[in-house]
CSV table of C-alpha atoms in Angstrom, one decimal:
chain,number,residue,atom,x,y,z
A,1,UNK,CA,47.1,152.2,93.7
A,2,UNK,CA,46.6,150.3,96.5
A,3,UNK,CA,46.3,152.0,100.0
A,4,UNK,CA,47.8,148.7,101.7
A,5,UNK,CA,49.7,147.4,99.3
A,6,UNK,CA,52.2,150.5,99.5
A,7,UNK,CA,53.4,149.7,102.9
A,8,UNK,CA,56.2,148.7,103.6
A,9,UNK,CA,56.5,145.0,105.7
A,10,UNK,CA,59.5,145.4,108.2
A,11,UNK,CA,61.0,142.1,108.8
A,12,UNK,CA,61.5,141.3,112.3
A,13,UNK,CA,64.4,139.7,114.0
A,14,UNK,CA,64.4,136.2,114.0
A,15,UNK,CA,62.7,136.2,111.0
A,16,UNK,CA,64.3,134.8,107.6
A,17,UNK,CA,63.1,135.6,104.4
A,18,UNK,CA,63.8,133.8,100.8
A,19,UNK,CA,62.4,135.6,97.7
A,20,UNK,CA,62.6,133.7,94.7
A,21,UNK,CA,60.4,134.9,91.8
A,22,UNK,CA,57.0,134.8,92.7
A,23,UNK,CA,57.7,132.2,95.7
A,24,UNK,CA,58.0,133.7,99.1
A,25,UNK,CA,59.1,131.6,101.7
A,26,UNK,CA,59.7,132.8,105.6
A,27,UNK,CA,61.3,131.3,108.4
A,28,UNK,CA,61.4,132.1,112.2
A,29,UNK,CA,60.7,130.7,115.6
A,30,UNK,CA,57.2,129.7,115.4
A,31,UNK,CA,57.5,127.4,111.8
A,32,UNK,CA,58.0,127.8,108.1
A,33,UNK,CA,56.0,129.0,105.8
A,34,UNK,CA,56.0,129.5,102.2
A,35,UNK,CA,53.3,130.6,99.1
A,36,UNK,CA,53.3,131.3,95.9
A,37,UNK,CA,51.8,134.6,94.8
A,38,UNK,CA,49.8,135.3,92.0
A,39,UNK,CA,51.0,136.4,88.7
A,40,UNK,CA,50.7,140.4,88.0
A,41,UNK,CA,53.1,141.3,91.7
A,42,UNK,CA,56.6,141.9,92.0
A,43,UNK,CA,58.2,141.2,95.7
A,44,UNK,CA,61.4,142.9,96.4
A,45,UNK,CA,63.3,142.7,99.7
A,46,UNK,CA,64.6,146.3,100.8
A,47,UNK,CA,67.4,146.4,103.2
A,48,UNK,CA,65.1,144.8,106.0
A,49,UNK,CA,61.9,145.2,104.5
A,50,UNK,CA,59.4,143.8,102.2
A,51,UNK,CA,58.5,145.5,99.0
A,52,UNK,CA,55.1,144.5,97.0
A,53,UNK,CA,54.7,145.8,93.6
A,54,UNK,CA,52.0,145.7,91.0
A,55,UNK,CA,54.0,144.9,87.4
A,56,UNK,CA,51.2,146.7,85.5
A,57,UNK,CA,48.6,149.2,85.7
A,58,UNK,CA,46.1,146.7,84.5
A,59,UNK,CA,43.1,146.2,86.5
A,60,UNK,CA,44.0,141.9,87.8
A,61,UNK,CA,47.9,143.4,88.7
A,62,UNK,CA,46.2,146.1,90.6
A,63,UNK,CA,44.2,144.2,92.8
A,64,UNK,CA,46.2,141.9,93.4
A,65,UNK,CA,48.7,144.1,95.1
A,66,UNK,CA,46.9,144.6,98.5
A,67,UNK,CA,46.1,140.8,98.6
A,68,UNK,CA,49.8,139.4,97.8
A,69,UNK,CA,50.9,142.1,100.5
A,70,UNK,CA,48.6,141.1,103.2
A,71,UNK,CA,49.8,137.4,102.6
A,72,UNK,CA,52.8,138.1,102.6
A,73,UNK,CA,52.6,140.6,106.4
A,74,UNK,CA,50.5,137.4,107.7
A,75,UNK,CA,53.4,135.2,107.2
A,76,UNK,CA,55.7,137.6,108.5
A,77,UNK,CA,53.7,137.9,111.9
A,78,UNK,CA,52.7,134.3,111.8
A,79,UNK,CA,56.3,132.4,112.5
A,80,UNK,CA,57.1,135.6,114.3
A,81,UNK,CA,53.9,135.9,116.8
A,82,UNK,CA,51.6,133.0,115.8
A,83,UNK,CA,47.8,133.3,116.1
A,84,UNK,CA,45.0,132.2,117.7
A,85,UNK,CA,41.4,132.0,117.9
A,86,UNK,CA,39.3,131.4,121.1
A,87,UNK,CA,36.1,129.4,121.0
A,88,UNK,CA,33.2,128.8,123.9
A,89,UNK,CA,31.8,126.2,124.4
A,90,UNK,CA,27.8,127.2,125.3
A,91,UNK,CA,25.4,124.6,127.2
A,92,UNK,CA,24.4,122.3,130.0
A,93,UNK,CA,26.7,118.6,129.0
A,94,UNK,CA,29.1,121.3,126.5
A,95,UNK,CA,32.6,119.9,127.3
A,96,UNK,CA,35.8,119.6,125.3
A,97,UNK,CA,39.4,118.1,126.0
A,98,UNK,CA,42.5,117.3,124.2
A,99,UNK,CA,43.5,113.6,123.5
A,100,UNK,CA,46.7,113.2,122.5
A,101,UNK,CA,46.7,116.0,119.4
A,102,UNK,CA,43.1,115.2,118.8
A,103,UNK,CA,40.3,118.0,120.0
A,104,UNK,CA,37.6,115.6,121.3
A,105,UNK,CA,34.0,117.8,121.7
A,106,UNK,CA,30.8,116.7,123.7
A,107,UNK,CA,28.7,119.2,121.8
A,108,UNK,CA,25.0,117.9,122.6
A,109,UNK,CA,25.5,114.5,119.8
A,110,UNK,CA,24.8,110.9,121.1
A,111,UNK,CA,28.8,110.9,120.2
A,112,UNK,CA,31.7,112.5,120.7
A,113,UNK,CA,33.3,114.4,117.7
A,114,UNK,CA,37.0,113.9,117.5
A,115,UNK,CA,38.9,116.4,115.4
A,116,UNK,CA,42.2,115.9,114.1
A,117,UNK,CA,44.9,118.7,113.8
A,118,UNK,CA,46.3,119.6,110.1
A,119,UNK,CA,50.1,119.8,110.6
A,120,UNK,CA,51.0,123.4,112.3
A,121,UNK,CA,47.9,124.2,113.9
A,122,UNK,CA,47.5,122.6,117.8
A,123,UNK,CA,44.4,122.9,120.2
A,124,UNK,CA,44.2,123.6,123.9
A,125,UNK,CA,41.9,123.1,126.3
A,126,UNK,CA,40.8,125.5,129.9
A,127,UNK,CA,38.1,124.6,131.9
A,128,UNK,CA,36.5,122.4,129.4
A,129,UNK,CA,34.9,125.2,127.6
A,130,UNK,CA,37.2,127.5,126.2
A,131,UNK,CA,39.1,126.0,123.3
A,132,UNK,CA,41.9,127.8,122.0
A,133,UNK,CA,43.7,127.1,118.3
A,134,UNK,CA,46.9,128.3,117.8
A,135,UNK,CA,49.6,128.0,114.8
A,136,UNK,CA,51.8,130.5,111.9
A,137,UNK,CA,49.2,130.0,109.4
A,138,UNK,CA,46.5,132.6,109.5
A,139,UNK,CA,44.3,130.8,106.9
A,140,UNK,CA,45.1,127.6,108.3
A,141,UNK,CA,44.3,128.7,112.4
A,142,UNK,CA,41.1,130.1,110.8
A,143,UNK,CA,39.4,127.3,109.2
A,144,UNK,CA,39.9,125.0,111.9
A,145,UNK,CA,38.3,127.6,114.4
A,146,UNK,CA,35.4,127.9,111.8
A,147,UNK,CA,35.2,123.6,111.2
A,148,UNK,CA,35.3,123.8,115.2
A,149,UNK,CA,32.5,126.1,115.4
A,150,UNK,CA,30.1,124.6,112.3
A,151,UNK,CA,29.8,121.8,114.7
A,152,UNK,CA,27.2,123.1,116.8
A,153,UNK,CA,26.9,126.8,115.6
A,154,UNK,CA,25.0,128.9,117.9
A,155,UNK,CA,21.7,128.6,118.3
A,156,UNK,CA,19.1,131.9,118.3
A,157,UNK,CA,17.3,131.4,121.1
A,158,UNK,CA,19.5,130.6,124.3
A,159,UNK,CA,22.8,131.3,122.6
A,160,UNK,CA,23.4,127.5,123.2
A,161,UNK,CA,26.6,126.3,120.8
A,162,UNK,CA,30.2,126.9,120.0
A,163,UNK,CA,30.7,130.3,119.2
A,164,UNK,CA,34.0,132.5,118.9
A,165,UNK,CA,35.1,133.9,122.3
A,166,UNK,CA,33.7,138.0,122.3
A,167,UNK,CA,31.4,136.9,119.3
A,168,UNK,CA,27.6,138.6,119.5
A,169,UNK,CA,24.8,136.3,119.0
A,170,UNK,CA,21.0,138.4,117.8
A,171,UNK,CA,18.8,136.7,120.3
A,172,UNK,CA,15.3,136.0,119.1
A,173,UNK,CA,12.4,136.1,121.4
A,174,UNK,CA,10.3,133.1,122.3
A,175,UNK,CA,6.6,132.0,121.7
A,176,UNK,CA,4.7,134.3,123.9
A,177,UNK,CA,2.0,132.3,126.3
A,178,UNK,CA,-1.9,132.8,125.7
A,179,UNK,CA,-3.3,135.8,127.2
């Protein structure tokens, strides 16, 4: 059985939860959010607690059970906490602002790149390096981070890019002159 999947998730105050079937929905101060778990887990609500149960001992129910109760805790600490994910901005001309919602990045291009927001998720902007991306959906906070990034990735060399704030880039070592 699944280490993780045994735990308990306490449900904070604040925090609403509606269990119906296989659909899990969860309210509380920072959004909604609501998914449908995969077949082969049962999802129980124990006085104030959240209870994730394989329905089998076949191998798909079993693991399965550590997934559907890590996305379930995610959703519980997302409209409870939120999260975020800090980018840098790397590089001599490397500047980014907010417009409106939109995330607009000088990263090196002859253009701009503008980025639009998908509903929940908002960008903020210090010192016109340091992007930070914020929202209740784990997933959601860490694919724009990651579309944010792919835009100038890091580059070998002289670490110049986007990169995740505390991320480690393997420098490479130039061409050595002629001796």
């Amino acid at each position: 059985m699944s280490r993780i999947g045994k735990n308990p998730i306490p449900i904070p105050d604040k925090v609403a939860v509606t269990l119906d079937g296989l659909a899990v929905s969860v309210k509380g101060p920072k959004g909604e959010l609501s998914r449908t778990l995969p077949e082969g887990v049962s999802v129980s609500q124990v006085e104030n607690t959240i209870v994730v149960t394989p329905t089998s001992q076949k191998r798909k129910s079993r693991e399965r059970h550590g997934l559907c109760r890590s996305l379930v805790a995610n959703m519980v600490e997302g409209v409870s906490k939120g999260y975020t994910r800090k980018l840098e901005l790397i590089g001599v001309g490397s500047r980014a602002q907010v417009k409106g919602k939109k995330l607009v990045l000088s990263a090196g291009f002859s253009h701009p790149v503008e980025m639009d927001p998908p509903e929940g998720v908002t960008f903020a902007v210090e010192n016109n390096t340091k992007v930070t991306v914020s929202g209740a959906d784990k997933e959601l906070v860490g694919n724009e981070a990651a579309k944010i990034r792919a835009i100038r990735p890091p580059e070998p060399y002289k670490g110049k890019g986007i990169r995740y704030e505390g991320e480690r880039i393997l420098r490479k070592a130039g061409k050595s002159g002629k001796k």
